């Protein structure tokens, strides 16, 4: 459990970090909370030439309000997310999902941005970001660009981040009042990854479901939106039957893997059950 | 206010039965102690082991040249370098005279037979230097098809695990009660029976997963060697290492310093212990090897892994008439210390607490290209208990009887003890009815049955089930004569000695080496009562063959029952010697002395007392000693039990099953155990909780899974699911006490009870919840997927996809990259 030798940089600003990444050689890995990178390095499945550690980049930490969005710094730890009042008010789904991530020790080290940039389809936060229509602010030596969640997750463990770029913050639209949210996670033991999970965000209007956004965890190489379910939940009466009927479409367009926890057909079944349960709670039923 | 002193004649509080906090815990929990890996010796070199990434292959070439030139590398060895001197890892239990043992090199020479087998060893100046060079060793493998499935392995015309053997079978062990004269003819009993129920049960492969990874340090000094190891068995290890390596036994000292758990997984002579000794001898330098968790999971021995074909015969009224067990037991690729003995230990427990008139047991040991199996908490008895407690439920269903009524009808009644079973064991004491009644009260049985009825009637998606396990097991390994009759290579006695120090403090030396059980606390309690000294004044020494030269260590719930009994016997001898000194000093007749609360006094003469501490000091001075008596009151004793002890109990599990997802959740769990006299209720409670956790883990969570190429895909704790406290329910525990007649303490043993009893209770509960939906069996562990499939698709839930669930799972470790083929569907490629 000893990593292969590597060079190490610990910048204190985003600019320094970008410089360090640019000058780090062929294979540079960015260390955020290290809860995925360090195990992979210790198992020598990754042997980067340089590790750029962002833990001292203070400007990447914290949550702030910016007009109709909240902005979460990429290096904000899960633990800080859980106690943040802005998230609790405008995006409680993030807190709910973050509370299911691993254990207390991991949540103190692991970061919001790190989990998103790692883009593990079994991770909880990618599907949540997708359901919330979050935007990803990416910094490079040439400046900053913003990528919508639907374009950020490209493939298994692969995002829109190009070589030399850093995820610096994530903008999440403020959703309060009429919006209900629920993260329905299914796993075998408390500290495990999701076998399948469903993030549901529902806007309610006078006993009706006006619109719903459904994010699916671990139903393919990337987090997915359950578009067919969403289409079936536009301006419908908020009843158990309507939700159940819509949830039957949850597996459409998914391509889950088969592994020790579940084979693909069982995952697809779980997606329908969990979607029904998540939407039911989010819709206040 | 007066200044009166506390009267010194007050009887000290009895220590036995007191819930003492464990005196060793502060150092164990903080880690500020001598874990083997904490040791640093001057000039110490570090070993890293290169392991096979393939399950079955001929080694055609090993190129060590690049590794030898790596910075910080002192030496690199392959199997060729040690083939003349490494011998074979010993198997101490030839269960039949014609048992086939293929031999087990510590480092592979010509062929590898399981993933994780050592093929070379690097010696570095630092741990990281050694580790960095692992990737530089270039081994050419000529791949052979692996043998992985026991039922296929015994079929005609199948491939061989070892091509120099004739078959994949190591042995067939048979116990037939008719032949043994302990029962009637089994075939006849089945022929005459009204009802026969047959089932195939699978005991999945498990990994002991002790907390402290294994570690070895060897220091050569002249022609002597000291070997520290994170082992359960320093005494056995010393004898075996001497035999294997030729280092004379008296030139080898073995020390098990504080050891962080074992569960049977460190009841072994490991290839790495042999290798460390060989390398230290070759180089004349101290060396250390400490495994990574990945190495531990893939190369330390595994446990369980049986396929059980069980037939039960009964009449229509539910009187059992016979039990027939045909077992395939997976040995893995090699035989280690007691590999073949594990299923054989279980042979005598398959009849459980029931009065079967006929019984036949047949077990075939099978080789596969997987890591060897060996002892794991319960070793043979969980397998047996599971089979009988599951088949009793199946019989109850067949007969339309309540599972508890069926058990009651057939179990041994309290007044029938001692009872000789059809397997020939003499059960010592107990009362199954009382334990069961108490457990039913603890769990609130009537209300749960009522709730179960309501949920069934309303078609609730969450169904409720209740499962029983009325079990017994055998502890106190072991009567040496019995072990001899089973061809085991050693005895089962235990040794202890007590040294009275001049200041009145006491040193207790035990041969039963702890690895987390709390011997120091429990032994102190025993001695405090026996000698009348304060608990704090007792120090327990263990684990070093030069400090405690005789012993047989800790496994099989034997420590208190056998090792504690030896301590009690030694204490009796100390008191007897001290009595003679006291009589001399008090100028009284020995017969007129009474010994109470640590003080000898002359009967009827108040104020004449002489404390055992005063006698210890007088012995040290030896100025005034009885004529002809050596100036010592120290004593040594060896205890060899005449019989096993038989703890028993009733475990009841209430299980919720979400029929929509297959998720199971233990709603309530109650256990009432009879472990005989309890020395420390806190330690007993801890053992019960830990045992329950492990038994429940077998039922619900843990399974060592190999893919089609023989890669261990549960290669990290991400996929080998050891549950935490967060995943387990509250345990309602109780106990009854029937003293064991076979030892002076009356204790029966508790180290394995929870682990043995709980697994069938949990599975029976899950099945009880969904049996009305047409489910009659679900393979362990009861993953949500299997439960869901059994409910909605029929069958037993079926096999699992073998791919690891995350990119870094599976057979890939830091030392080997798993070789995957299209068939193996390893993780990380999705």
PDB file of N, CA, C and O in Angstrom, chain B residues 779-801:
ATOM      1  N   UNK B 779     -29.500 -18.397  -1.614  1.00  0.00           N
ATOM      2  CA  UNK B 779     -28.065 -18.578  -1.358  1.00  0.00           C
ATOM      3  C   UNK B 779     -27.523 -17.454  -0.489  1.00  0.00           C
ATOM      4  O   UNK B 779     -27.960 -16.306  -0.588  1.00  0.00           O
ATOM      5  N   UNK B 780     -26.544 -17.815   0.349  1.00  0.00           N
ATOM      6  CA  UNK B 780     -25.842 -16.799   1.139  1.00  0.00           C
ATOM      7  C   UNK B 780     -24.693 -16.222   0.324  1.00  0.00           C
ATOM      8  O   UNK B 780     -24.084 -16.947  -0.456  1.00  0.00           O
ATOM      9  N   UNK B 781     -24.343 -14.955   0.563  1.00  0.00           N
ATOM     10  CA  UNK B 781     -25.089 -14.005   1.391  1.00  0.00           C
ATOM     11  C   UNK B 781     -26.370 -13.574   0.689  1.00  0.00           C
ATOM     12  O   UNK B 781     -26.423 -13.550  -0.548  1.00  0.00           O
ATOM     13  N   UNK B 782     -27.359 -13.237   1.504  1.00  0.00           N
ATOM     14  CA  UNK B 782     -28.658 -12.842   0.973  1.00  0.00           C
ATOM     15  C   UNK B 782     -28.566 -11.415   0.434  1.00  0.00           C
ATOM     16  O   UNK B 782     -29.053 -10.473   1.046  1.00  0.00           O
ATOM     17  N   UNK B 783     -27.945 -11.270  -0.721  1.00  0.00           N
ATOM     18  CA  UNK B 783     -27.868  -9.929  -1.316  1.00  0.00           C
ATOM     19  C   UNK B 783     -29.281  -9.536  -1.734  1.00  0.00           C
ATOM     20  O   UNK B 783     -30.117 -10.399  -2.019  1.00  0.00           O
ATOM     21  N   UNK B 784     -29.566  -8.249  -1.784  1.00  0.00           N
ATOM     22  CA  UNK B 784     -30.904  -7.832  -2.208  1.00  0.00           C
ATOM     23  C   UNK B 784     -31.259  -8.430  -3.566  1.00  0.00           C
ATOM     24  O   UNK B 784     -32.403  -8.829  -3.797  1.00  0.00           O
ATOM     25  N   UNK B 785     -30.267  -8.499  -4.447  1.00  0.00           N
ATOM     26  CA  UNK B 785     -30.551  -9.045  -5.769  1.00  0.00           C
ATOM     27  C   UNK B 785     -31.014 -10.495  -5.689  1.00  0.00           C
ATOM     28  O   UNK B 785     -31.982 -10.894  -6.340  1.00  0.00           O
ATOM     29  N   UNK B 786     -30.308 -11.306  -4.893  1.00  0.00           N
ATOM     30  CA  UNK B 786     -30.701 -12.713  -4.784  1.00  0.00           C
ATOM     31  C   UNK B 786     -32.098 -12.849  -4.184  1.00  0.00           C
ATOM     32  O   UNK B 786     -32.889 -13.682  -4.625  1.00  0.00           O
ATOM     33  N   UNK B 787     -32.386 -12.055  -3.164  1.00  0.00           N
ATOM     34  CA  UNK B 787     -33.691 -12.144  -2.514  1.00  0.00           C
ATOM     35  C   UNK B 787     -34.774 -11.750  -3.514  1.00  0.00           C
ATOM     36  O   UNK B 787     -35.806 -12.419  -3.650  1.00  0.00           O
ATOM     37  N   UNK B 788     -34.530 -10.688  -4.257  1.00  0.00           N
ATOM     38  CA  UNK B 788     -35.497 -10.216  -5.235  1.00  0.00           C
ATOM     39  C   UNK B 788     -35.720 -11.266  -6.329  1.00  0.00           C
ATOM     40  O   UNK B 788     -36.848 -11.584  -6.693  1.00  0.00           O
ATOM     41  N   UNK B 789     -34.623 -11.859  -6.800  1.00  0.00           N
ATOM     42  CA  UNK B 789     -34.762 -12.880  -7.854  1.00  0.00           C
ATOM     43  C   UNK B 789     -35.519 -14.098  -7.328  1.00  0.00           C
ATOM     44  O   UNK B 789     -36.355 -14.674  -8.035  1.00  0.00           O
ATOM     45  N   UNK B 790     -35.194 -14.518  -6.102  1.00  0.00           N
ATOM     46  CA  UNK B 790     -35.872 -15.699  -5.550  1.00  0.00           C
ATOM     47  C   UNK B 790     -37.372 -15.439  -5.449  1.00  0.00           C
ATOM     48  O   UNK B 790     -38.184 -16.319  -5.736  1.00  0.00           O
ATOM     49  N   UNK B 791     -37.747 -14.222  -5.069  1.00  0.00           N
ATOM     50  CA  UNK B 791     -39.168 -13.906  -4.922  1.00  0.00           C
ATOM     51  C   UNK B 791     -39.844 -13.830  -6.295  1.00  0.00           C
ATOM     52  O   UNK B 791     -40.923 -14.371  -6.496  1.00  0.00           O
ATOM     53  N   UNK B 792     -39.187 -13.156  -7.238  1.00  0.00           N
ATOM     54  CA  UNK B 792     -39.868 -12.823  -8.491  1.00  0.00           C
ATOM     55  C   UNK B 792     -39.551 -13.753  -9.644  1.00  0.00           C
ATOM     56  O   UNK B 792     -40.265 -13.771 -10.636  1.00  0.00           O
ATOM     57  N   UNK B 793     -38.458 -14.492  -9.526  1.00  0.00           N
ATOM     58  CA  UNK B 793     -38.094 -15.379 -10.637  1.00  0.00           C
ATOM     59  C   UNK B 793     -37.972 -16.825 -10.208  1.00  0.00           C
ATOM     60  O   UNK B 793     -37.662 -17.695 -11.024  1.00  0.00           O
ATOM     61  N   UNK B 794     -38.161 -17.121  -8.902  1.00  0.00           N
ATOM     62  CA  UNK B 794     -38.025 -18.477  -8.404  1.00  0.00           C
ATOM     63  C   UNK B 794     -36.568 -18.857  -8.206  1.00  0.00           C
ATOM     64  O   UNK B 794     -35.665 -18.068  -8.480  1.00  0.00           O
ATOM     65  N   UNK B 795     -36.338 -20.082  -7.726  1.00  0.00           N
ATOM     66  CA  UNK B 795     -34.965 -20.544  -7.508  1.00  0.00           C
ATOM     67  C   UNK B 795     -34.367 -19.967  -6.239  1.00  0.00           C
ATOM     68  O   UNK B 795     -35.071 -19.424  -5.385  1.00  0.00           O
ATOM     69  N   UNK B 796     -33.048 -20.082  -6.135  1.00  0.00           N
ATOM     70  CA  UNK B 796     -32.370 -19.698  -4.895  1.00  0.00           C
ATOM     71  C   UNK B 796     -31.650 -18.355  -5.014  1.00  0.00           C
ATOM     72  O   UNK B 796     -30.785 -18.034  -4.215  1.00  0.00           O
ATOM     73  N   UNK B 797     -32.007 -17.570  -6.018  1.00  0.00           N
ATOM     74  CA  UNK B 797     -31.368 -16.258  -6.170  1.00  0.00           C
ATOM     75  C   UNK B 797     -30.207 -16.271  -7.144  1.00  0.00           C
ATOM     76  O   UNK B 797     -29.839 -15.237  -7.677  1.00  0.00           O
ATOM     77  N   UNK B 798     -29.618 -17.479  -7.327  1.00  0.00           N
ATOM     78  CA  UNK B 798     -28.603 -17.629  -8.366  1.00  0.00           C
ATOM     79  C   UNK B 798     -27.256 -17.004  -8.052  1.00  0.00           C
ATOM     80  O   UNK B 798     -27.042 -16.423  -6.998  1.00  0.00           O
ATOM     81  N   UNK B 799     -26.358 -17.160  -9.016  1.00  0.00           N
ATOM     82  CA  UNK B 799     -25.002 -16.640  -8.850  1.00  0.00           C
ATOM     83  C   UNK B 799     -24.952 -15.142  -9.038  1.00  0.00           C
ATOM     84  O   UNK B 799     -25.896 -14.527  -9.531  1.00  0.00           O
ATOM     85  N   UNK B 800     -23.860 -14.562  -8.638  1.00  0.00           N
ATOM     86  CA  UNK B 800     -23.690 -13.125  -8.780  1.00  0.00           C
ATOM     87  C   UNK B 800     -22.774 -12.850  -9.962  1.00  0.00           C
ATOM     88  O   UNK B 800     -21.900 -13.658 -10.265  1.00  0.00           O
ATOM     89  N   UNK B 801     -22.973 -11.705 -10.614  1.00  0.00           N
ATOM     90  CA  UNK B 801     -21.970 -11.262 -11.583  1.00  0.00           C
ATOM     91  C   UNK B 801     -20.675 -11.089 -10.807  1.00  0.00           C
ATOM     92  O   UNK B 801     -20.695 -10.682  -9.650  1.00  0.00           O
TER      93      UNK B 801
END
